[in-house]
Amino acid sequence: MPSLLSDNFLIILLLIFAPVSGYLIYEALKLKDNNAHLEEDNKHLKDDHDRMVRTDKIKSEFMSIATHQLKSPMAKMKWALQAIMSANLTCITPQQKELLDTAYDTNEKMIRLVSDLMGVKETEESTLGYNFKNSSIEEVIKKTIENFKIPAEQKRVILEFINTSPGLPPLTIDPWKINLALGNLIDNAISYTPEGGKIEIKLESFGNSVRISVKDSGIGIPEAEKGKIFTKFFRADNALKVKQGGTGLGLYIAKNIIKVHGGELWFNSIETKGTTFYFTIPFDASLRAKENIKSFVDEM
Ligand code: ADP
């Protein structure tokens, strides 16, 4: 009797566990299969990533060669056109003079595009392109403003500098790059502000960083286009109407530079009323630079 019971018990156990173990074996096989797929997917992802890194390097090298090769002939063209235009030519008609002006303006636009493309390359690549040193941010701002004195006068807009934090200690920054970023913001403010307008550049200090702002009384940025403003080559509709020669690269370059310095760049704008761009730079910008370059490259 006990043996019959134990036999039945064994059969019951078998009946219960056979399907369970079968199911477990099936799941284990499925898992193994999934693992194999995952490994294969990983390999594909790694291959794709390596391919992208290679393509990016080729693209970068191409950009470097193309821009450097274009720079010198365009500079020669500018020099030649200037020489012709400044000569006292009595034999050219007004139409020919107009053609010369067009050639000069077109060449200037190309010089600007090439310089912006070189700026994109230099500011995107790595901290190698950056030269951090202790610099007075006030001096960097003043020098940048100085560069725009003539264009501002020609456009009849007032450039005003307000320093709410005089006597700041030096910041460890790349002064040339900050000059480029701030210059792009001032350049835009002049371009997109009608004659008689005012541009206010302000330096403030907050806790661990400084904040620099460029406030204009210009055309503003349309609400629907605010989200795209930092995208490479993007230009808003109202900007296209007032300035033909823009490249849509200035803000992208500025954003890269500020990000590498560990700061932020943003804006407030009301269409037809004006725009204020703000950016921050932490006092320890150079320490954060390496880290920021890395996360920036990862994001791209
Ligand atoms: P660009 O000025 O050469 O077009 P940017 O990258 O400097 O290129 O600017 C991108 C776009 O952002 C501009 O075309 C314009 O639509 C908008 N923008 C930038 N700054 C201003 C500003 N101060 N006022 C109005 N729009 C601006």
mmCIF file of C-alpha atoms and ligand atoms in Angstrom:
data_model
loop_
_atom_site.group_PDB
_atom_site.id
_atom_site.type_symbol
_atom_site.label_atom_id
_atom_site.label_comp_id
_atom_site.label_asym_id
_atom_site.label_seq_id
_atom_site.Cartn_x
_atom_site.Cartn_y
_atom_site.Cartn_z
ATOM 1 C CA MET A 1 0.000 0.000 0.000
ATOM 2 C CA PRO A 2 2.713 2.536 0.939
ATOM 3 C CA SER A 3 4.618 1.597 -2.236
ATOM 4 C CA LEU A 4 1.479 2.201 -4.342
ATOM 5 C CA LEU A 5 1.075 5.566 -2.684
ATOM 6 C CA SER A 6 4.648 6.551 -3.250
ATOM 7 C CA ASP A 7 4.421 5.355 -6.908
ATOM 8 C CA ASN A 8 1.344 7.522 -7.411
ATOM 9 C CA PHE A 9 3.067 10.389 -5.684
ATOM 10 C CA LEU A 10 6.020 10.052 -8.017
ATOM 11 C CA ILE A 11 3.701 9.997 -11.042
ATOM 12 C CA ILE A 12 1.909 13.111 -9.789
ATOM 13 C CA LEU A 13 5.251 14.842 -9.246
ATOM 14 C CA LEU A 14 6.328 13.853 -12.727
ATOM 15 C CA LEU A 15 3.055 15.105 -14.206
ATOM 16 C CA ILE A 16 3.494 18.434 -12.456
ATOM 17 C CA PHE A 17 7.190 18.947 -13.074
ATOM 18 C CA ALA A 18 7.551 17.593 -16.572
ATOM 19 C CA PRO A 19 5.617 20.501 -18.176
ATOM 20 C CA VAL A 20 7.225 22.989 -15.782
ATOM 21 C CA SER A 21 10.735 21.803 -16.583
ATOM 22 C CA GLY A 22 9.818 21.660 -20.271
ATOM 23 C CA TYR A 23 8.633 25.247 -20.047
ATOM 24 C CA LEU A 24 11.794 26.258 -18.199
ATOM 25 C CA ILE A 25 13.994 24.596 -20.801
ATOM 26 C CA TYR A 26 11.993 26.341 -23.535
ATOM 27 C CA GLU A 27 12.427 29.731 -21.790
ATOM 28 C CA ALA A 28 16.156 29.102 -21.256
ATOM 29 C CA LEU A 29 16.570 28.334 -24.973
ATOM 30 C CA LYS A 30 14.595 31.449 -25.858
ATOM 31 C CA LEU A 31 16.783 33.544 -23.556
ATOM 32 C CA LYS A 32 19.910 32.105 -25.162
ATOM 33 C CA ASP A 33 18.489 32.968 -28.564
ATOM 34 C CA ASN A 34 17.644 36.518 -27.402
ATOM 35 C CA ASN A 35 21.149 36.919 -26.022
ATOM 36 C CA ALA A 36 22.597 35.908 -29.375
ATOM 37 C CA HIS A 37 20.338 38.504 -31.068
ATOM 38 C CA LEU A 38 21.355 41.163 -28.551
ATOM 39 C CA GLU A 39 25.024 40.431 -29.145
ATOM 40 C CA GLU A 40 24.458 40.701 -32.884
ATOM 41 C CA ASP A 41 22.540 44.002 -32.440
ATOM 42 C CA ASN A 42 25.353 45.308 -30.243
ATOM 43 C CA LYS A 43 27.885 44.449 -32.905
ATOM 44 C CA HIS A 44 25.781 46.245 -35.548
ATOM 45 C CA LEU A 45 25.475 49.296 -33.283
ATOM 46 C CA LYS A 46 29.222 49.357 -32.685
ATOM 47 C CA ASP A 47 29.884 49.029 -36.438
ATOM 48 C CA ASP A 48 27.424 51.878 -37.146
ATOM 49 C CA HIS A 49 29.047 54.020 -34.464
ATOM 50 C CA ASP A 50 32.563 53.357 -35.851
ATOM 51 C CA ARG A 51 31.316 54.171 -39.355
ATOM 52 C CA MET A 52 29.799 57.453 -38.092
ATOM 53 C CA VAL A 53 33.033 58.418 -36.320
ATOM 54 C CA ARG A 54 35.005 57.692 -39.537
ATOM 55 C CA THR A 55 32.524 59.659 -41.685
ATOM 56 C CA ASP A 56 32.617 62.556 -39.238
ATOM 57 C CA LYS A 57 36.415 62.614 -39.398
ATOM 58 C CA ILE A 58 36.365 62.607 -43.213
ATOM 59 C CA LYS A 59 33.707 65.359 -43.206
ATOM 60 C CA SER A 60 35.788 67.388 -40.795
ATOM 61 C CA GLU A 61 38.951 66.996 -42.872
ATOM 62 C CA PHE A 62 37.051 67.897 -46.034
ATOM 63 C CA MET A 63 35.610 71.025 -44.380
ATOM 64 C CA SER A 64 39.050 72.034 -43.182
ATOM 65 C CA ILE A 65 40.656 71.670 -46.623
ATOM 66 C CA ALA A 66 37.722 73.269 -48.442
ATOM 67 C CA THR A 67 37.502 76.291 -46.173
ATOM 68 C CA HIS A 68 41.261 76.935 -46.061
ATOM 69 C CA GLN A 69 41.551 76.555 -49.829
ATOM 70 C CA LEU A 70 38.673 78.964 -50.390
ATOM 71 C CA LYS A 71 39.897 81.596 -47.959
ATOM 72 C CA SER A 72 42.968 82.680 -49.843
ATOM 73 C CA PRO A 73 41.466 83.051 -53.371
ATOM 74 C CA MET A 74 38.536 84.963 -51.888
ATOM 75 C CA ALA A 75 40.897 87.326 -50.069
ATOM 76 C CA LYS A 76 42.755 87.910 -53.372
ATOM 77 C CA MET A 77 39.450 88.528 -55.157
ATOM 78 C CA LYS A 78 38.476 91.080 -52.489
ATOM 79 C CA TRP A 79 41.825 92.835 -52.871
ATOM 80 C CA ALA A 80 41.529 92.907 -56.693
ATOM 81 C CA LEU A 81 37.944 94.199 -56.616
ATOM 82 C CA GLN A 82 38.841 96.866 -54.068
ATOM 83 C CA ALA A 83 41.740 97.998 -56.272
ATOM 84 C CA ILE A 84 39.484 98.300 -59.324
ATOM 85 C CA MET A 85 36.699 100.036 -57.416
ATOM 86 C CA SER A 86 38.972 102.599 -55.787
ATOM 87 C CA ALA A 87 40.720 103.461 -59.096
ATOM 88 C CA ASN A 88 39.486 106.525 -60.882
ATOM 89 C CA LEU A 89 37.908 104.689 -63.803
ATOM 90 C CA THR A 90 36.279 106.971 -66.314
ATOM 91 C CA CYS A 91 35.661 104.236 -68.859
ATOM 92 C CA ILE A 92 33.094 102.161 -66.923
ATOM 93 C CA THR A 93 29.356 102.644 -67.217
ATOM 94 C CA PRO A 94 27.013 102.844 -64.194
ATOM 95 C CA GLN A 95 25.788 99.313 -65.045
ATOM 96 C CA GLN A 96 29.352 97.994 -64.959
ATOM 97 C CA LYS A 97 29.910 99.770 -61.634
ATOM 98 C CA GLU A 98 26.759 98.058 -60.301
ATOM 99 C CA LEU A 99 28.135 94.685 -61.457
ATOM 100 C CA LEU A 100 31.397 95.375 -59.648
ATOM 101 C CA ASP A 101 29.481 96.238 -56.452
ATOM 102 C CA THR A 102 27.490 93.000 -56.758
ATOM 103 C CA ALA A 103 30.696 90.994 -57.259
ATOM 104 C CA TYR A 104 32.220 92.659 -54.181
ATOM 105 C CA ASP A 105 29.121 92.005 -52.000
ATOM 106 C CA THR A 106 28.879 88.394 -53.157
ATOM 107 C CA ASN A 107 32.537 87.823 -52.376
ATOM 108 C CA GLU A 108 32.025 89.358 -48.925
ATOM 109 C CA LYS A 109 29.131 86.943 -48.276
ATOM 110 C CA MET A 110 31.316 84.010 -49.291
ATOM 111 C CA ILE A 111 34.120 85.207 -47.000
ATOM 112 C CA ARG A 112 31.617 85.353 -44.165
ATOM 113 C CA LEU A 113 30.229 81.898 -44.907
ATOM 114 C CA VAL A 114 33.709 80.367 -45.033
ATOM 115 C CA SER A 115 34.686 82.110 -41.822
ATOM 116 C CA ASP A 116 31.494 80.851 -40.120
ATOM 117 C CA LEU A 117 32.124 77.319 -41.405
ATOM 118 C CA MET A 118 35.660 77.489 -40.014
ATOM 119 C CA GLY A 119 34.183 78.738 -36.736
ATOM 120 C CA VAL A 120 31.803 75.753 -36.627
ATOM 121 C CA LYS A 121 34.682 73.359 -37.172
ATOM 122 C CA GLU A 122 36.978 74.977 -34.630
ATOM 123 C CA THR A 123 34.396 75.268 -31.883
ATOM 124 C CA GLU A 124 32.869 71.831 -32.374
ATOM 125 C CA GLU A 125 35.897 69.631 -32.459
ATOM 126 C CA SER A 126 37.569 69.414 -29.079
ATOM 127 C CA THR A 127 39.192 71.390 -26.309
ATOM 128 C CA LEU A 128 42.339 71.232 -28.467
ATOM 129 C CA GLY A 129 40.961 74.167 -30.424
ATOM 130 C CA TYR A 130 40.587 76.158 -27.191
ATOM 131 C CA ASN A 131 43.233 78.187 -25.452
ATOM 132 C CA PHE A 132 42.174 78.819 -21.850
ATOM 133 C CA LYS A 133 43.888 81.583 -19.915
ATOM 134 C CA ASN A 134 43.158 83.974 -17.067
ATOM 135 C CA SER A 135 41.397 86.922 -18.638
ATOM 136 C CA SER A 136 39.432 89.942 -17.537
ATOM 137 C CA ILE A 137 35.915 89.381 -18.838
ATOM 138 C CA GLU A 138 35.316 93.136 -18.723
ATOM 139 C CA GLU A 139 38.253 93.698 -21.102
ATOM 140 C CA VAL A 140 37.076 90.924 -23.447
ATOM 141 C CA ILE A 141 33.619 92.521 -23.610
ATOM 142 C CA LYS A 142 35.018 96.018 -24.187
ATOM 143 C CA LYS A 143 37.285 94.804 -27.009
ATOM 144 C CA THR A 144 34.399 92.945 -28.643
ATOM 145 C CA ILE A 145 32.185 96.035 -28.487
ATOM 146 C CA GLU A 146 35.035 98.086 -29.975
ATOM 147 C CA ASN A 147 35.047 95.774 -33.038
ATOM 148 C CA PHE A 148 31.425 96.725 -33.726
ATOM 149 C CA LYS A 149 31.722 100.494 -33.246
ATOM 150 C CA ILE A 150 31.860 101.251 -36.978
ATOM 151 C CA PRO A 151 29.017 98.905 -38.086
ATOM 152 C CA ALA A 152 26.856 100.293 -35.240
ATOM 153 C CA GLU A 153 27.586 103.890 -36.280
ATOM 154 C CA GLN A 154 26.831 103.071 -39.903
ATOM 155 C CA LYS A 155 23.499 101.561 -38.864
ATOM 156 C CA ARG A 156 22.870 104.442 -36.436
ATOM 157 C CA VAL A 157 22.280 102.183 -33.462
ATOM 158 C CA ILE A 158 23.672 102.937 -30.009
ATOM 159 C CA LEU A 159 25.906 100.360 -28.292
ATOM 160 C CA GLU A 160 25.948 100.706 -24.521
ATOM 161 C CA PHE A 161 27.978 98.696 -21.999
ATOM 162 C CA ILE A 162 26.783 98.348 -18.408
ATOM 163 C CA ASN A 163 28.985 96.631 -15.836
ATOM 164 C CA THR A 164 27.024 95.956 -12.652
ATOM 165 C CA SER A 165 29.968 94.050 -11.092
ATOM 166 C CA PRO A 166 33.178 96.073 -11.509
ATOM 167 C CA GLY A 167 36.434 94.594 -10.177
ATOM 168 C CA LEU A 168 35.627 90.957 -10.948
ATOM 169 C CA PRO A 169 38.531 88.500 -10.575
ATOM 170 C CA PRO A 170 39.888 87.091 -13.862
ATOM 171 C CA LEU A 171 38.051 84.166 -15.456
ATOM 172 C CA THR A 172 39.832 81.157 -16.949
ATOM 173 C CA ILE A 173 38.373 81.305 -20.437
ATOM 174 C CA ASP A 174 39.394 81.266 -24.072
ATOM 175 C CA PRO A 175 39.152 85.050 -24.653
ATOM 176 C CA TRP A 176 39.186 84.749 -28.444
ATOM 177 C CA LYS A 177 36.322 82.262 -28.432
ATOM 178 C CA ILE A 178 34.258 84.365 -25.998
ATOM 179 C CA ASN A 179 34.954 87.344 -28.255
ATOM 180 C CA LEU A 180 33.629 85.279 -31.183
ATOM 181 C CA ALA A 181 30.477 84.160 -29.315
ATOM 182 C CA LEU A 182 29.664 87.631 -27.962
ATOM 183 C CA GLY A 183 30.575 89.155 -31.338
ATOM 184 C CA ASN A 184 28.003 86.934 -33.057
ATOM 185 C CA LEU A 185 25.317 88.129 -30.621
ATOM 186 C CA ILE A 186 26.232 91.809 -31.063
ATOM 187 C CA ASP A 187 26.465 91.370 -34.833
ATOM 188 C CA ASN A 188 22.933 89.919 -34.852
ATOM 189 C CA ALA A 189 21.627 92.645 -32.561
ATOM 190 C CA ILE A 190 22.954 95.307 -34.976
ATOM 191 C CA SER A 191 21.658 93.469 -38.055
ATOM 192 C CA TYR A 192 18.177 92.880 -36.668
ATOM 193 C CA THR A 193 17.654 96.299 -35.058
ATOM 194 C CA PRO A 194 16.292 99.115 -37.218
ATOM 195 C CA GLU A 195 18.092 102.441 -37.493
ATOM 196 C CA GLY A 196 17.843 104.598 -34.378
ATOM 197 C CA GLY A 197 17.651 101.544 -32.095
ATOM 198 C CA LYS A 198 19.646 100.739 -28.984
ATOM 199 C CA ILE A 199 21.720 97.739 -27.914
ATOM 200 C CA GLU A 200 22.625 97.228 -24.286
ATOM 201 C CA ILE A 201 25.416 94.833 -23.295
ATOM 202 C CA LYS A 202 25.386 94.019 -19.609
ATOM 203 C CA LEU A 203 27.841 92.181 -17.342
ATOM 204 C CA GLU A 204 26.534 90.830 -14.042
ATOM 205 C CA SER A 205 27.916 88.449 -11.458
ATOM 206 C CA PHE A 206 25.787 85.762 -9.794
ATOM 207 C CA GLY A 207 27.266 83.305 -7.294
ATOM 208 C CA ASN A 208 29.646 81.023 -9.202
ATOM 209 C CA SER A 209 29.273 82.604 -12.599
ATOM 210 C CA VAL A 210 28.987 85.780 -14.601
ATOM 211 C CA ARG A 211 26.028 86.557 -16.841
ATOM 212 C CA ILE A 212 26.395 88.590 -20.010
ATOM 213 C CA SER A 213 23.383 89.842 -21.917
ATOM 214 C CA VAL A 214 22.827 91.569 -25.250
ATOM 215 C CA LYS A 215 19.501 93.371 -25.369
ATOM 216 C CA ASP A 216 18.222 94.964 -28.565
ATOM 217 C CA SER A 217 15.157 96.893 -29.670
ATOM 218 C CA GLY A 218 14.890 95.022 -32.960
ATOM 219 C CA ILE A 219 12.558 92.819 -34.987
ATOM 220 C CA GLY A 220 12.352 90.018 -32.394
ATOM 221 C CA ILE A 221 11.977 86.297 -33.040
ATOM 222 C CA PRO A 222 8.582 84.927 -34.172
ATOM 223 C CA GLU A 223 6.977 82.699 -31.521
ATOM 224 C CA ALA A 224 6.615 79.732 -33.907
ATOM 225 C CA GLU A 225 10.327 79.789 -34.789
ATOM 226 C CA LYS A 226 11.840 80.175 -31.335
ATOM 227 C CA GLY A 227 12.452 76.431 -30.978
ATOM 228 C CA LYS A 228 14.662 76.246 -34.076
ATOM 229 C CA ILE A 229 16.815 79.300 -33.520
ATOM 230 C CA PHE A 230 19.991 77.443 -32.435
ATOM 231 C CA THR A 231 19.796 74.904 -35.282
ATOM 232 C CA LYS A 232 22.611 74.989 -37.851
ATOM 233 C CA PHE A 233 21.694 77.125 -40.931
ATOM 234 C CA PHE A 234 18.257 78.089 -39.555
ATOM 235 C CA ARG A 235 17.051 81.644 -40.208
ATOM 236 C CA ALA A 236 13.639 83.015 -39.192
ATOM 237 C CA ASP A 237 11.320 84.461 -41.861
ATOM 238 C CA ASN A 238 11.458 88.027 -40.523
ATOM 239 C CA ALA A 239 15.297 87.890 -40.446
ATOM 240 C CA LEU A 240 15.467 86.757 -44.084
ATOM 241 C CA LYS A 241 13.610 89.925 -45.060
ATOM 242 C CA VAL A 242 15.970 92.342 -43.289
ATOM 243 C CA LYS A 243 19.347 90.663 -43.876
ATOM 244 C CA GLN A 244 20.158 88.672 -46.976
ATOM 245 C CA GLY A 245 23.739 87.638 -46.253
ATOM 246 C CA GLY A 246 23.205 85.617 -43.043
ATOM 247 C CA THR A 247 24.457 82.065 -42.749
ATOM 248 C CA GLY A 248 22.408 80.775 -39.816
ATOM 249 C CA LEU A 249 25.636 79.604 -38.145
ATOM 250 C CA GLY A 250 26.419 82.415 -35.704
ATOM 251 C CA LEU A 251 24.180 81.248 -32.869
ATOM 252 C CA TYR A 252 25.176 77.624 -33.360
ATOM 253 C CA ILE A 253 28.843 78.639 -32.974
ATOM 254 C CA ALA A 254 28.061 80.809 -29.940
ATOM 255 C CA LYS A 255 26.123 77.973 -28.300
ATOM 256 C CA ASN A 256 29.042 75.550 -28.823
ATOM 257 C CA ILE A 257 31.526 77.983 -27.293
ATOM 258 C CA ILE A 258 29.393 78.734 -24.244
ATOM 259 C CA LYS A 259 28.632 75.063 -23.724
ATOM 260 C CA VAL A 260 32.346 74.184 -23.811
ATOM 261 C CA HIS A 261 32.918 76.854 -21.137
ATOM 262 C CA GLY A 262 30.291 75.128 -18.964
ATOM 263 C CA GLY A 263 27.742 77.918 -19.382
ATOM 264 C CA GLU A 264 24.270 78.321 -20.871
ATOM 265 C CA LEU A 265 22.986 80.468 -23.728
ATOM 266 C CA TRP A 266 19.309 81.411 -24.025
ATOM 267 C CA PHE A 267 17.068 84.273 -25.063
ATOM 268 C CA ASN A 268 13.808 86.127 -24.445
ATOM 269 C CA SER A 269 12.157 87.768 -27.394
ATOM 270 C CA ILE A 270 8.965 89.511 -28.427
ATOM 271 C CA GLU A 271 8.397 89.895 -32.144
ATOM 272 C CA THR A 272 8.601 93.533 -33.312
ATOM 273 C CA LYS A 273 9.723 94.637 -29.813
ATOM 274 C CA GLY A 274 13.195 93.184 -29.298
ATOM 275 C CA THR A 275 15.373 90.322 -28.138
ATOM 276 C CA THR A 276 17.743 89.695 -25.252
ATOM 277 C CA PHE A 277 20.331 86.947 -25.474
ATOM 278 C CA TYR A 278 21.909 85.832 -22.187
ATOM 279 C CA PHE A 279 24.874 83.622 -21.490
ATOM 280 C CA THR A 280 26.661 82.515 -18.356
ATOM 281 C CA ILE A 281 30.287 81.562 -17.791
ATOM 282 C CA PRO A 282 31.282 79.825 -14.562
ATOM 283 C CA PHE A 283 34.403 81.108 -12.812
ATOM 284 C CA ASP A 284 35.990 77.659 -13.202
ATOM 285 C CA ALA A 285 35.207 77.412 -16.938
ATOM 286 C CA SER A 286 38.455 75.688 -17.927
ATOM 287 C CA LEU A 287 37.967 72.896 -15.355
ATOM 288 C CA ARG A 288 34.565 72.115 -16.786
ATOM 289 C CA ALA A 289 35.644 72.382 -20.400
ATOM 290 C CA LYS A 290 36.936 68.851 -20.894
ATOM 291 C CA GLU A 291 33.846 67.313 -19.371
ATOM 292 C CA ASN A 292 31.552 69.527 -21.420
ATOM 293 C CA ILE A 293 33.290 68.802 -24.703
ATOM 294 C CA LYS A 294 32.853 65.100 -24.032
ATOM 295 C CA SER A 295 29.143 65.269 -23.225
ATOM 296 C CA PHE A 296 28.610 67.637 -26.137
ATOM 297 C CA VAL A 297 30.229 65.246 -28.618
ATOM 298 C CA ASP A 298 28.188 62.370 -27.154
ATOM 299 C CA GLU A 299 24.967 64.322 -27.699
ATOM 300 C CA MET A 300 25.650 65.084 -31.356
HETATM 301 P P1 ADP B 1 22.417 84.712 -39.147
HETATM 302 O O1 ADP B 1 22.288 85.941 -38.316
HETATM 303 O O2 ADP B 1 23.633 84.693 -39.992
HETATM 304 O O3 ADP B 1 21.177 84.411 -39.901
HETATM 305 P P2 ADP B 1 22.567 83.287 -36.622
HETATM 306 O O4 ADP B 1 22.858 81.852 -36.358
HETATM 307 O O5 ADP B 1 23.432 84.270 -35.966
HETATM 308 O O6 ADP B 1 22.597 83.445 -38.184
HETATM 309 O O7 ADP B 1 21.077 83.542 -36.206
HETATM 310 C C1 ADP B 1 20.085 82.618 -36.591
HETATM 311 C C2 ADP B 1 18.746 83.298 -36.676
HETATM 312 O O8 ADP B 1 18.316 83.684 -35.370
HETATM 313 C C3 ADP B 1 18.732 84.579 -37.483
HETATM 314 O O9 ADP B 1 18.661 84.352 -38.857
HETATM 315 C C4 ADP B 1 17.484 85.239 -36.923
HETATM 316 O O10 ADP B 1 16.333 84.653 -37.469
HETATM 317 C C5 ADP B 1 17.529 84.857 -35.438
HETATM 318 N N1 ADP B 1 18.162 85.898 -34.606
HETATM 319 C C6 ADP B 1 19.361 85.841 -34.028
HETATM 320 N N2 ADP B 1 19.615 86.933 -33.302
HETATM 321 C C7 ADP B 1 18.526 87.727 -33.436
HETATM 322 C C8 ADP B 1 18.158 89.008 -32.905
HETATM 323 N N3 ADP B 1 18.973 89.695 -32.101
HETATM 324 N N4 ADP B 1 16.943 89.496 -33.239
HETATM 325 C C9 ADP B 1 16.100 88.804 -34.035
HETATM 326 N N5 ADP B 1 16.394 87.589 -34.565
HETATM 327 C C10 ADP B 1 17.581 87.062 -34.264
#
